[in-house]
Coordinates of C-alpha atoms and ligand atoms in Angstrom, one line a residue:
M1 CA 79.8 -69.9 2.6
E2 CA 81.9 -70.0 -0.3
P3 CA 82.5 -66.4 -1.5
Y4 CA 80.8 -67.0 -5.0
T5 CA 77.8 -69.1 -3.9
K6 CA 75.2 -66.6 -4.3
M7 CA 76.5 -65.6 -7.8
Y8 CA 76.3 -69.6 -8.8
E9 CA 72.9 -69.6 -7.4
D10 CA 71.9 -66.8 -9.6
L11 CA 73.6 -68.4 -12.5
N12 CA 71.5 -71.6 -11.7
I13 CA 75.0 -73.6 -11.3
D14 CA 74.9 -77.1 -10.0
I15 CA 76.9 -76.1 -6.9
E16 CA 77.7 -79.7 -5.6
K17 CA 78.8 -80.8 -9.0
H18 CA 80.9 -77.6 -9.5
K19 CA 82.6 -78.0 -6.4
M20 CA 84.0 -81.5 -7.5
L21 CA 85.0 -80.3 -10.7
M22 CA 87.0 -77.3 -9.1
D23 CA 88.7 -79.6 -6.6
A24 CA 89.7 -81.7 -9.4
L25 CA 91.0 -78.9 -11.6
G26 CA 92.8 -77.4 -8.6
R27 CA 94.7 -80.5 -7.9
L28 CA 95.6 -81.0 -11.4
F29 CA 96.9 -77.4 -11.7
A30 CA 98.9 -77.7 -8.6
E31 CA 100.5 -81.1 -9.8
L32 CA 101.3 -79.4 -13.5
F33 CA 102.1 -76.0 -12.6
L34 CA 102.3 -74.8 -9.0
N35 CA 104.7 -77.3 -8.2
R36 CA 107.2 -76.7 -10.8
K37 CA 110.4 -75.0 -10.1
G38 CA 112.2 -72.0 -12.2
R39 CA 108.7 -70.4 -13.9
P40 CA 108.9 -66.6 -14.7
K41 CA 107.6 -64.5 -11.8
S42 CA 105.0 -62.9 -14.3
M43 CA 103.1 -66.2 -14.3
A44 CA 101.8 -65.6 -11.2
Y45 CA 99.2 -63.3 -12.9
F46 CA 98.1 -66.2 -15.3
D47 CA 98.1 -68.8 -12.2
N48 CA 95.9 -66.4 -10.3
V49 CA 93.4 -66.1 -13.8
I50 CA 93.1 -70.2 -13.4
A51 CA 92.5 -69.9 -9.6
E52 CA 89.8 -67.4 -10.2
I53 CA 88.5 -68.7 -13.4
H54 CA 85.2 -69.4 -12.2
G55 CA 85.5 -66.7 -9.6
K56 CA 86.6 -63.2 -10.0
R57 CA 86.2 -63.1 -13.8
I58 CA 82.6 -64.5 -13.8
E59 CA 81.9 -61.7 -11.3
E60 CA 83.5 -59.2 -13.6
I61 CA 81.3 -60.5 -16.6
V62 CA 78.1 -60.4 -14.2
K63 CA 78.9 -57.0 -13.4
A64 CA 79.6 -55.5 -16.7
K65 CA 76.1 -57.2 -18.0
N66 CA 74.7 -55.7 -15.0
N67 CA 76.0 -52.3 -16.5
G68 CA 74.6 -52.9 -20.0
S69 CA 77.1 -55.5 -21.7
F70 CA 76.3 -58.5 -23.3
T71 CA 78.2 -62.0 -23.7
V72 CA 78.7 -64.3 -26.4
G73 CA 80.2 -67.6 -26.0
A74 CA 82.2 -69.3 -29.0
F75 CA 83.7 -72.4 -29.9
C76 CA 85.9 -71.4 -32.8
I77 CA 88.3 -68.7 -33.7
F78 CA 86.2 -68.0 -36.8
V79 CA 84.0 -65.9 -34.8
P80 CA 85.0 -62.4 -35.2
E81 CA 85.5 -61.2 -31.8
E82 CA 86.5 -57.5 -32.8
I83 CA 82.9 -57.0 -33.7
V84 CA 81.8 -57.8 -30.1
V85 CA 84.6 -55.9 -28.4
A86 CA 83.6 -52.8 -30.9
L87 CA 80.2 -53.2 -29.2
E88 CA 81.4 -53.3 -25.8
G89 CA 80.4 -56.9 -25.5
I90 CA 82.3 -59.7 -24.0
C91 CA 83.3 -62.9 -26.3
Y92 CA 84.9 -66.0 -24.7
G93 CA 85.9 -69.5 -25.5
L94 CA 83.4 -72.4 -24.6
C95 CA 85.5 -75.4 -25.7
G96 CA 85.6 -77.9 -23.3
G97 CA 89.0 -79.5 -22.4
A98 CA 87.8 -81.3 -19.2
Q99 CA 87.1 -85.3 -18.9
F100 CA 84.6 -84.6 -15.9
P101 CA 81.4 -83.9 -17.7
I102 CA 81.9 -86.4 -20.6
P103 CA 80.1 -89.4 -19.1
E104 CA 76.9 -86.9 -18.8
A105 CA 77.4 -85.9 -22.2
E106 CA 77.5 -89.3 -23.5
T107 CA 73.9 -90.0 -22.3
H108 CA 73.0 -87.6 -25.2
L109 CA 75.9 -87.7 -27.6
P110 CA 77.5 -90.8 -29.3
R111 CA 80.7 -92.2 -27.4
N112 CA 82.8 -92.0 -30.5
M113 CA 82.6 -88.3 -30.9
C114 CA 85.3 -85.6 -30.5
P115 CA 85.7 -85.1 -26.6
L116 CA 86.2 -81.3 -27.2
I117 CA 82.4 -81.0 -28.3
K118 CA 81.2 -83.8 -25.7
S119 CA 83.2 -81.9 -22.9
A120 CA 81.7 -78.3 -23.7
Y121 CA 78.1 -79.9 -24.3
G122 CA 78.4 -81.9 -20.9
F123 CA 79.3 -78.6 -19.1
K124 CA 75.8 -77.3 -20.1
I125 CA 73.6 -80.1 -19.2
Q126 CA 75.5 -80.5 -16.0
R127 CA 75.2 -76.8 -15.5
T128 CA 78.9 -76.5 -14.1
C129 CA 80.2 -74.0 -16.2
P130 CA 79.5 -70.3 -15.4
Y131 CA 80.6 -69.2 -18.9
F132 CA 78.0 -71.1 -20.5
Q133 CA 75.2 -70.0 -17.7
V134 CA 76.4 -66.4 -18.3
A135 CA 76.0 -66.4 -21.9
D136 CA 73.3 -64.2 -23.8
L137 CA 74.2 -66.1 -27.2
I138 CA 76.5 -69.4 -28.0
Y139 CA 77.9 -68.6 -31.3
G140 CA 78.3 -72.0 -33.2
E141 CA 79.8 -72.5 -36.6
T142 CA 79.6 -75.4 -39.3
T143 CA 83.1 -76.2 -39.2
C144 CA 82.7 -80.0 -38.6
E145 CA 79.9 -82.6 -38.3
A146 CA 80.4 -82.9 -34.3
K147 CA 79.9 -79.1 -34.0
K148 CA 76.8 -78.6 -36.4
K149 CA 74.8 -81.5 -35.2
T150 CA 75.5 -80.6 -31.5
W151 CA 74.2 -77.1 -32.0
E152 CA 70.7 -78.5 -32.9
L153 CA 70.6 -80.2 -29.5
L154 CA 72.3 -77.1 -27.7
E155 CA 69.3 -75.0 -29.2
D156 CA 66.9 -76.8 -26.9
L157 CA 69.0 -75.6 -23.7
C158 CA 69.9 -72.1 -24.7
N159 CA 70.1 -69.2 -27.3
V160 CA 72.2 -70.4 -30.4
H161 CA 73.3 -68.8 -33.8
V162 CA 75.2 -70.7 -36.2
M163 CA 77.4 -69.0 -38.4
H164 CA 78.0 -70.9 -42.0
I165 CA 81.8 -71.1 -42.4
P166 CA 82.3 -72.4 -45.7
H167 CA 84.6 -75.1 -46.6
K168 CA 86.4 -73.8 -49.6
K169 CA 88.1 -70.4 -50.3
D170 CA 86.5 -69.5 -53.7
E171 CA 85.3 -66.3 -54.5
V172 CA 81.6 -67.7 -54.2
S173 CA 82.3 -68.9 -50.8
K174 CA 84.2 -65.8 -49.7
R175 CA 80.8 -63.8 -50.9
L176 CA 78.8 -66.0 -48.5
W177 CA 81.1 -65.7 -45.7
L178 CA 81.1 -62.1 -46.2
K179 CA 77.4 -62.1 -45.8
E180 CA 77.8 -64.2 -42.6
I181 CA 80.2 -61.6 -41.0
K182 CA 77.6 -58.9 -41.7
D183 CA 74.9 -60.9 -40.4
F184 CA 77.0 -61.6 -37.3
S185 CA 77.4 -57.8 -37.0
E186 CA 73.6 -57.3 -37.0
K187 CA 73.1 -60.0 -34.5
M188 CA 75.4 -58.3 -32.1
E189 CA 73.9 -54.9 -32.7
K190 CA 70.7 -56.1 -31.7
L191 CA 72.4 -57.7 -28.2
A192 CA 74.2 -54.6 -27.8
G193 CA 70.9 -52.2 -28.5
K194 CA 73.1 -50.1 -30.6
R195 CA 74.7 -49.6 -34.1
L196 CA 78.1 -50.3 -35.1
T197 CA 80.1 -47.5 -36.1
F198 CA 83.5 -47.2 -38.3
D199 CA 85.5 -45.8 -35.2
A200 CA 84.0 -48.3 -33.0
L201 CA 84.7 -51.3 -35.2
K202 CA 88.4 -49.8 -35.9
R203 CA 88.9 -49.6 -32.0
G204 CA 87.6 -53.1 -31.6
I205 CA 89.9 -54.4 -34.2
E206 CA 92.9 -52.6 -32.7
I207 CA 92.2 -54.1 -29.2
V208 CA 92.3 -57.7 -30.6
N209 CA 95.3 -56.8 -33.1
T210 CA 97.1 -55.5 -29.8
K211 CA 96.1 -59.0 -28.2
R212 CA 97.5 -61.0 -31.0
A213 CA 100.7 -59.0 -31.2
A214 CA 101.5 -59.7 -27.4
M215 CA 100.7 -63.3 -27.9
K216 CA 103.1 -63.2 -31.0
R217 CA 105.7 -61.5 -29.2
L218 CA 105.6 -64.3 -26.5
F219 CA 105.7 -66.8 -29.4
D220 CA 109.0 -65.3 -30.8
L221 CA 110.5 -65.4 -27.3
R222 CA 110.0 -68.9 -26.5
Y223 CA 113.3 -70.3 -27.9
K224 CA 116.1 -67.6 -28.7
D225 CA 119.7 -67.7 -28.6
E226 CA 119.7 -71.3 -27.0
V227 CA 117.7 -70.2 -24.4
V228 CA 114.1 -71.5 -23.5
P229 CA 113.1 -69.0 -20.9
I230 CA 109.6 -70.3 -20.3
A231 CA 108.0 -74.0 -20.4
G232 CA 105.9 -74.9 -23.2
L233 CA 103.1 -75.9 -20.7
D234 CA 103.2 -72.1 -19.3
A235 CA 103.1 -70.7 -22.6
L236 CA 100.0 -73.1 -23.6
L237 CA 98.3 -71.9 -20.4
V238 CA 98.9 -68.1 -21.3
Y239 CA 97.5 -68.9 -24.8
Q240 CA 94.5 -70.7 -23.3
I241 CA 93.6 -67.8 -21.1
S242 CA 93.4 -65.2 -24.0
F243 CA 90.2 -66.8 -24.5
Y244 CA 88.7 -65.8 -21.1
D245 CA 90.5 -62.7 -20.0
D246 CA 89.8 -59.0 -20.6
P247 CA 91.7 -58.5 -23.9
V248 CA 93.2 -55.0 -22.9
R249 CA 94.3 -56.4 -19.4
Y250 CA 95.4 -59.4 -21.0
S251 CA 97.7 -57.8 -23.5
Q252 CA 99.4 -55.7 -20.7
K253 CA 99.8 -58.9 -18.7
V254 CA 101.6 -61.0 -21.6
N255 CA 103.9 -57.9 -22.6
E256 CA 105.1 -57.8 -19.0
L257 CA 105.7 -61.5 -19.1
C258 CA 107.7 -60.8 -22.3
D259 CA 109.8 -58.0 -20.9
E260 CA 110.7 -60.5 -17.9
L261 CA 111.5 -63.5 -20.7
E262 CA 113.7 -61.0 -22.7
E263 CA 115.7 -60.3 -19.3
R264 CA 116.0 -64.1 -18.7
I265 CA 117.2 -64.4 -22.2
L266 CA 119.9 -62.0 -21.8
Q267 CA 121.0 -63.7 -18.5
G268 CA 120.8 -67.2 -20.1
I269 CA 118.1 -68.4 -17.7
T270 CA 116.6 -71.6 -19.4
V271 CA 114.2 -73.8 -18.2
F272 CA 115.4 -76.8 -20.4
P273 CA 119.1 -77.5 -21.1
K274 CA 120.7 -76.6 -24.5
E275 CA 120.8 -80.1 -26.1
S276 CA 117.0 -80.9 -25.3
P277 CA 114.9 -81.5 -28.4
K278 CA 112.7 -78.6 -29.4
I279 CA 109.1 -79.8 -30.4
L280 CA 106.3 -78.3 -32.3
V281 CA 102.7 -79.4 -31.5
S282 CA 100.5 -79.4 -34.6
G283 CA 97.0 -80.1 -34.7
T284 CA 93.6 -79.8 -33.0
P285 CA 93.1 -77.2 -30.2
M286 CA 94.0 -77.9 -26.4
A287 CA 91.1 -76.0 -24.4
P288 CA 91.8 -75.8 -20.6
P289 CA 92.5 -78.0 -18.6
N290 CA 93.7 -80.1 -21.5
W291 CA 97.3 -80.1 -20.7
K292 CA 98.1 -83.8 -21.4
V293 CA 100.5 -84.0 -24.2
H294 CA 102.4 -81.0 -23.4
S295 CA 103.2 -82.1 -19.8
I296 CA 104.2 -85.7 -21.0
V297 CA 106.4 -84.4 -23.7
E298 CA 108.1 -81.8 -21.2
E299 CA 108.3 -84.4 -18.2
S300 CA 110.3 -86.5 -20.9
G301 CA 112.9 -83.7 -21.2
A302 CA 111.9 -82.0 -24.5
A303 CA 110.8 -78.5 -24.7
V304 CA 107.4 -77.6 -26.5
V305 CA 108.4 -74.3 -28.3
A306 CA 105.4 -73.7 -30.7
E307 CA 101.8 -74.9 -31.2
E308 CA 100.5 -75.0 -34.7
A309 CA 96.8 -74.8 -33.6
C310 CA 94.1 -72.4 -32.7
I311 CA 95.1 -72.3 -29.1
G312 CA 98.4 -71.2 -30.5
Y313 CA 99.8 -69.7 -33.7
R314 CA 96.9 -70.1 -35.7
Y315 CA 95.1 -67.8 -33.6
F316 CA 97.4 -65.0 -33.5
R317 CA 99.5 -65.5 -36.9
D318 CA 97.7 -62.8 -38.9
N319 CA 96.2 -59.4 -37.6
I320 CA 93.5 -57.4 -39.4
D321 CA 95.1 -54.6 -41.8
V322 CA 92.9 -51.4 -41.4
E323 CA 95.2 -49.4 -43.5
G324 CA 93.2 -47.4 -46.2
C325 CA 89.7 -48.7 -44.8
K326 CA 87.4 -45.5 -45.2
T327 CA 84.0 -47.3 -44.5
L328 CA 82.4 -50.0 -42.4
D329 CA 82.1 -52.2 -45.6
D330 CA 85.9 -51.7 -46.0
L331 CA 86.5 -53.1 -42.5
F332 CA 84.2 -56.0 -42.9
L333 CA 86.6 -57.0 -46.1
S334 CA 89.5 -56.7 -44.0
I335 CA 88.0 -59.1 -41.4
L336 CA 87.0 -61.4 -44.0
E337 CA 90.6 -61.4 -45.6
R338 CA 92.3 -62.0 -42.2
Y339 CA 89.8 -64.9 -41.3
S340 CA 90.2 -66.6 -44.7
K341 CA 93.7 -66.9 -44.1
I342 CA 92.9 -69.4 -41.1
D343 CA 94.3 -72.9 -42.3
C344 CA 91.8 -75.2 -40.3
A345 CA 91.4 -78.6 -41.5
C346 CA 87.7 -78.1 -42.1
F347 CA 88.8 -76.8 -45.6
T348 CA 89.6 -78.6 -48.8
P349 CA 92.1 -78.4 -50.1
N350 CA 93.9 -77.0 -47.5
P351 CA 97.7 -76.6 -48.8
E352 CA 98.5 -73.4 -46.6
R353 CA 98.6 -75.5 -43.6
I354 CA 101.5 -77.7 -44.8
E355 CA 103.4 -74.7 -46.1
N356 CA 102.8 -73.1 -42.7
V357 CA 103.7 -76.2 -40.6
I358 CA 107.0 -76.6 -42.7
N359 CA 107.9 -72.8 -42.4
L360 CA 107.1 -72.8 -38.9
C361 CA 109.6 -75.8 -38.3
K362 CA 112.1 -74.0 -40.1
K363 CA 111.6 -70.6 -38.5
K364 CA 111.7 -72.3 -35.0
K365 CA 114.6 -74.8 -35.8
I366 CA 112.1 -77.4 -34.7
D367 CA 113.7 -80.8 -33.8
G368 CA 110.7 -82.8 -34.3
V369 CA 106.9 -82.5 -34.5
I370 CA 104.0 -84.1 -32.4
Y371 CA 101.0 -84.2 -34.7
Y372 CA 98.3 -84.2 -32.1
T373 CA 94.6 -85.1 -33.0
L374 CA 91.5 -85.4 -30.6
S375 CA 90.0 -88.9 -31.3
F376 CA 87.1 -88.9 -33.8
C377 CA 88.3 -85.3 -35.1
H378 CA 88.0 -86.8 -38.8
T379 CA 89.4 -83.4 -40.4
Y380 CA 92.6 -83.2 -38.7
N381 CA 93.0 -87.1 -38.5
I382 CA 92.8 -87.4 -42.2
E383 CA 95.1 -84.3 -42.9
A384 CA 97.7 -85.9 -40.7
K385 CA 98.6 -88.0 -43.8
K386 CA 99.4 -85.2 -45.9
V387 CA 100.9 -83.1 -42.9
T388 CA 103.1 -85.9 -41.7
D389 CA 104.3 -86.9 -45.4
A390 CA 105.5 -83.5 -46.1
L391 CA 107.3 -83.2 -42.9
K392 CA 109.0 -86.5 -43.6
K393 CA 110.1 -85.4 -47.0
E394 CA 111.8 -82.5 -45.3
G395 CA 113.6 -84.9 -42.9
I396 CA 111.5 -83.4 -40.0
P397 CA 110.8 -86.5 -37.4
V398 CA 107.3 -86.6 -36.5
L399 CA 104.9 -88.5 -34.1
K400 CA 101.3 -88.7 -34.5
I401 CA 99.2 -89.1 -31.2
E402 CA 95.5 -89.6 -31.1
T403 CA 94.1 -89.2 -27.9
D404 CA 91.1 -88.0 -25.6
Y405 CA 90.8 -86.3 -22.5
S406 CA 91.0 -89.5 -20.1
F407 CA 94.2 -90.3 -18.4
E408 CA 94.0 -94.1 -19.2
D409 CA 96.9 -93.6 -22.1
V410 CA 99.2 -91.3 -20.3
E411 CA 101.8 -93.9 -19.8
Q412 CA 101.4 -95.6 -23.4
I413 CA 101.9 -92.4 -24.8
R414 CA 104.8 -91.4 -22.5
T415 CA 106.5 -94.6 -23.9
R416 CA 105.9 -93.5 -27.4
V417 CA 107.1 -90.1 -26.8
E418 CA 110.4 -91.1 -25.1
A419 CA 111.1 -93.5 -27.9
F420 CA 110.5 -90.7 -30.3
L421 CA 112.7 -88.4 -28.3
E422 CA 115.4 -90.9 -28.0
G423 CA 115.3 -91.2 -32.0
I424 CA 115.5 -87.4 -32.3
K425 CA 118.6 -87.3 -30.0
E426 CA 120.5 -90.1 -31.9
Ligands
BJ8_1 S1 89.4 -73.1 -36.8 S2 90.5 -76.2 -35.3 S3 88.8 -73.8 -33.5 S4 87.1 -75.7 -36.0 S5 85.3 -79.8 -32.7 S6 87.2 -79.8 -35.7 S7 88.6 -81.0 -32.4 S8 85.8 -82.7 -34.4 S9 87.9 -77.2 -32.8 FE1 88.4 -75.9 -34.2 FE2 87.5 -73.7 -35.4 FE3 89.0 -75.5 -36.9 FE4 90.4 -74.0 -34.9 FE5 87.8 -81.7 -34.8 FE6 86.4 -81.6 -32.5 FE7 85.4 -80.7 -34.5 FE8 87.4 -79.4 -33.5

């Protein structure tokens, strides 16, 4: 009997379909990660997290719940996880990056819709994602049409709360936003069965700040002194895992990886030759197991050294400043301050994102940008015009790729990427 069968039965998982999903994931992971040579030794921890993503980690979560903890599944980096952590709850990402559940999702949802949400919704109706099954509450937000209308369907299947994220950053919107953060806090207090205190929230903020600082440290080490000590695909994996793992353990493991990368840089151990183009991928998030674009780019001989995305730089660029905070309200204001710096394409206007992309290109000495958008993500797709125009004006080559989770267009994308890289080399 499979070691986790009893746990899956308790979580009402469709065991047969789940096995098919995990077999497919295992094959893809072995092909793209385990069979690659020259990876940092510290990646072993992260490989194991993926191997046990529906095993040991879920077991830990179930155990924590049995000991009085609670769980919140989220779809967006606007959800203030610090509050969940402060109340000793567990917050994790539910965005779907797999093609596997999409055909079933399409029996409820339109085909011409963002695959990220179709994939996640498909996991719920298939009962193949233990994170969904173990969640006490699904926290949705109003960032895009696909999401906010899907929450209405999800409400029939599980406990959902929707956070109103405004689409502007003026004072009126910020007042609404602050109220939403406080409502979120009250909701979490009910789940936790206790009140949120100043000290607990400060501690929760520190834990998440430490996690973001570790991710930023990794980001800074990805390309230094002409050395690329870690493949972009591996760095992406580490960032993806940040949405599932225990935050304290994760920070420690990322810092261990960074220590190793510093050593590699000193020794000049690079996974890409000096002359290989350095690429920034900018756009929609890449939820696991969405490794499509990174693997194509890196197999074509370029190094992905940065992601301007929510599973990437946008998530850990800014920390919450608790300096001078004396009351819970002060901390809530600092949370708002930090979260309202997020430059998601759902905002209008959104000039910060353009500035941030250009600054990132300069900071990381980027040779070219791949503007990545999931099919039918209108906000990122439309914003592509402004971002790519600004990049061209700066003389930075850019290639726009719009794709979903199927593998049908892999060779077509590869041809375009190869031509783009040739152009950069010339
Ligand atoms: S802060 S990027 S995580 S909303 S689901 S918008 S891909 S059509 S995920 Fe996002 Fe929060 Fe913004 Fe980041 Fe497009 Fe798909 Fe919508 Fe999506």
